[in-house]
Amino acid sequence: MERKIIGMLGAVMIATATFCPLVRVPSLEKINFYSMSTGELNGIILVLLGIATCYLFYKEYIIIVRILSAITGLIALRDLIFIVSNAKHIDNELFRSFQNDPIPLLKNLGMEMASLSYGGIMLIGGVLLILITAFTMRKRLEMNLWSF
């Protein structure tokens, strides 16, 4: 019972992390799935996968939960790596532009690096929770896949 609740919590964390700022870049706004033009569809997909995984944890369909949580985890981590690499690219461009600036304050601002915000940490935590929970739960004896 406790593992089911932990898995549901991880799925809800993934679904809500898509709305939170994932990466913080200095002198720019915080980046989430919906602030990027290409990430909006990925955010919607993660929300739907998180809701579906939460429902399947509730119903205890372990085989489907294992497959769906692995897919959700891979998609979430792939998107987070993509967003962080884009933020690092933006951060490097800002750093290069501040190198020739004579004002030391702007150089110090450019020295700050992009970092994970609470949404990114929540996304990683949710992925870890659903993966650990899905692969440590025992199978139910009666498992009717068509009784959704």
Tab-separated table of C-alpha atoms in Angstrom:
chain	number	residue	atom	x	y	z
A	1	MET	CA	0.000	0.000	0.000
A	2	GLU	CA	2.773	2.437	0.892
A	3	ARG	CA	4.659	1.707	-2.313
A	4	LYS	CA	1.555	2.426	-4.340
A	5	ILE	CA	1.221	5.831	-2.678
A	6	ILE	CA	4.920	6.586	-3.231
A	7	GLY	CA	4.569	5.672	-6.907
A	8	MET	CA	1.482	7.855	-7.235
A	9	LEU	CA	3.373	10.710	-5.557
A	10	GLY	CA	6.220	10.320	-8.066
A	11	ALA	CA	3.782	10.404	-10.987
A	12	VAL	CA	2.097	13.538	-9.616
A	13	MET	CA	5.535	15.127	-9.121
A	14	ILE	CA	6.362	14.538	-12.792
A	15	ALA	CA	3.027	15.968	-13.926
A	16	THR	CA	3.382	19.115	-11.809
A	17	ALA	CA	7.099	19.606	-12.518
A	18	THR	CA	6.312	20.422	-16.134
A	19	PHE	CA	4.655	23.664	-14.980
A	20	CYS	CA	7.510	24.636	-12.630
A	21	PRO	CA	10.747	26.353	-13.673
A	22	LEU	CA	13.246	23.631	-14.593
A	23	VAL	CA	16.380	25.663	-15.250
A	24	ARG	CA	17.472	29.100	-14.061
A	25	VAL	CA	19.673	31.106	-16.404
A	26	PRO	CA	21.110	34.397	-15.086
A	27	SER	CA	19.560	37.574	-16.495
A	28	LEU	CA	16.827	35.543	-18.193
A	29	GLU	CA	13.547	34.229	-16.961
A	30	LYS	CA	13.274	30.719	-15.645
A	31	ILE	CA	12.817	28.049	-18.291
A	32	ASN	CA	10.066	25.430	-18.200
A	33	PHE	CA	8.460	23.247	-20.854
A	34	TYR	CA	5.897	25.874	-21.805
A	35	SER	CA	8.337	28.787	-22.206
A	36	MET	CA	10.092	26.982	-25.061
A	37	SER	CA	8.468	26.719	-28.466
A	38	THR	CA	9.457	23.070	-28.979
A	39	GLY	CA	8.876	21.902	-25.423
A	40	GLU	CA	5.150	22.536	-25.125
A	41	LEU	CA	4.150	19.228	-26.702
A	42	ASN	CA	6.695	17.385	-24.537
A	43	GLY	CA	5.222	19.011	-21.444
A	44	ILE	CA	1.704	17.964	-22.406
A	45	ILE	CA	2.911	14.409	-23.079
A	46	LEU	CA	4.617	14.262	-19.667
A	47	VAL	CA	1.494	15.521	-17.913
A	48	LEU	CA	-0.628	12.863	-19.632
A	49	LEU	CA	1.929	10.126	-18.904
A	50	GLY	CA	2.128	11.233	-15.270
A	51	ILE	CA	-1.645	11.098	-14.886
A	52	ALA	CA	-1.851	7.703	-16.608
A	53	THR	CA	0.974	6.317	-14.455
A	54	CYS	CA	-0.714	7.604	-11.306
A	55	TYR	CA	-3.967	5.881	-12.302
A	56	LEU	CA	-2.191	2.628	-13.089
A	57	PHE	CA	-0.366	2.721	-9.745
A	58	TYR	CA	-3.752	3.179	-8.093
A	59	LYS	CA	-5.209	0.183	-9.936
A	60	GLU	CA	-1.990	-1.828	-9.347
A	61	TYR	CA	-1.471	-2.987	-12.926
A	62	ILE	CA	2.177	-3.722	-12.289
A	63	ILE	CA	3.320	-4.897	-15.726
A	64	ILE	CA	1.803	-1.891	-17.465
A	65	VAL	CA	3.084	0.421	-14.705
A	66	ARG	CA	6.616	-0.870	-15.208
A	67	ILE	CA	6.514	-0.266	-18.944
A	68	LEU	CA	4.831	3.141	-18.669
A	69	SER	CA	7.066	4.347	-15.829
A	70	ALA	CA	10.167	3.368	-17.807
A	71	ILE	CA	8.871	5.274	-20.839
A	72	THR	CA	7.882	8.270	-18.696
A	73	GLY	CA	11.244	8.299	-16.939
A	74	LEU	CA	13.224	8.142	-20.173
A	75	ILE	CA	11.171	10.901	-21.803
A	76	ALA	CA	11.400	13.130	-18.721
A	77	LEU	CA	15.159	12.709	-18.354
A	78	ARG	CA	15.718	13.177	-22.109
A	79	ASP	CA	13.734	16.420	-22.064
A	80	LEU	CA	15.515	17.660	-18.947
A	81	ILE	CA	18.929	16.962	-20.495
A	82	PHE	CA	17.831	18.771	-23.671
A	83	ILE	CA	16.645	21.817	-21.707
A	84	VAL	CA	19.800	21.946	-19.563
A	85	SER	CA	22.028	21.700	-22.655
A	86	ASN	CA	20.088	24.526	-24.307
A	87	ALA	CA	20.433	26.596	-21.137
A	88	LYS	CA	24.186	25.912	-21.055
A	89	HIS	CA	24.420	27.074	-24.677
A	90	ILE	CA	22.543	30.292	-23.815
A	91	ASP	CA	24.740	30.681	-20.745
A	92	ASN	CA	27.944	30.336	-22.799
A	93	GLU	CA	26.721	32.968	-25.269
A	94	LEU	CA	25.987	35.354	-22.384
A	95	PHE	CA	29.404	34.668	-20.882
A	96	ARG	CA	31.151	35.442	-24.185
A	97	SER	CA	29.184	38.657	-24.617
A	98	PHE	CA	30.124	39.788	-21.097
A	99	GLN	CA	33.879	39.137	-21.596
A	100	ASN	CA	34.360	42.328	-23.627
A	101	ASP	CA	32.142	44.424	-21.394
A	102	PRO	CA	34.075	47.034	-19.377
A	103	ILE	CA	31.583	47.044	-16.491
A	104	PRO	CA	32.621	44.493	-13.839
A	105	LEU	CA	29.066	44.079	-12.572
A	106	LEU	CA	27.965	42.635	-15.893
A	107	LYS	CA	30.982	40.329	-15.921
A	108	ASN	CA	30.007	38.992	-12.501
A	109	LEU	CA	26.477	38.493	-13.731
A	110	GLY	CA	27.808	36.560	-16.703
A	111	MET	CA	29.953	34.395	-14.427
A	112	GLU	CA	26.840	32.848	-12.869
A	113	MET	CA	26.094	29.556	-14.536
A	114	ALA	CA	22.783	28.015	-15.453
A	115	SER	CA	21.482	25.771	-12.705
A	116	LEU	CA	18.592	23.444	-12.005
A	117	SER	CA	15.605	25.041	-10.402
A	118	TYR	CA	13.099	23.332	-8.124
A	119	GLY	CA	11.093	21.993	-11.084
A	120	GLY	CA	14.118	20.111	-12.426
A	121	ILE	CA	14.834	18.616	-9.035
A	122	MET	CA	11.174	17.683	-8.685
A	123	LEU	CA	11.231	16.036	-12.118
A	124	ILE	CA	14.309	13.966	-11.267
A	125	GLY	CA	12.829	13.014	-7.885
A	126	GLY	CA	9.542	11.966	-9.476
A	127	VAL	CA	11.332	9.830	-12.054
A	128	LEU	CA	13.366	8.103	-9.336
A	129	LEU	CA	10.259	7.485	-7.221
A	130	ILE	CA	8.204	5.916	-10.000
A	131	LEU	CA	11.054	3.794	-11.313
A	132	ILE	CA	12.108	2.454	-7.912
A	133	THR	CA	8.524	1.844	-6.858
A	134	ALA	CA	7.430	0.221	-10.130
A	135	PHE	CA	10.292	-2.244	-10.194
A	136	THR	CA	10.081	-3.192	-6.507
A	137	MET	CA	6.317	-3.837	-6.327
A	138	ARG	CA	5.065	-7.401	-6.441
A	139	LYS	CA	2.698	-8.531	-9.138
A	140	ARG	CA	-0.975	-8.871	-8.336
A	141	LEU	CA	-2.354	-12.361	-8.738
A	142	GLU	CA	-5.550	-11.297	-10.465
A	143	MET	CA	-4.601	-8.979	-13.288
A	144	ASN	CA	-7.227	-8.206	-15.841
A	145	LEU	CA	-5.698	-5.756	-18.314
A	146	TRP	CA	-9.034	-4.899	-19.902
A	147	SER	CA	-10.885	-3.790	-16.761
A	148	PHE	CA	-9.919	-0.126	-16.841
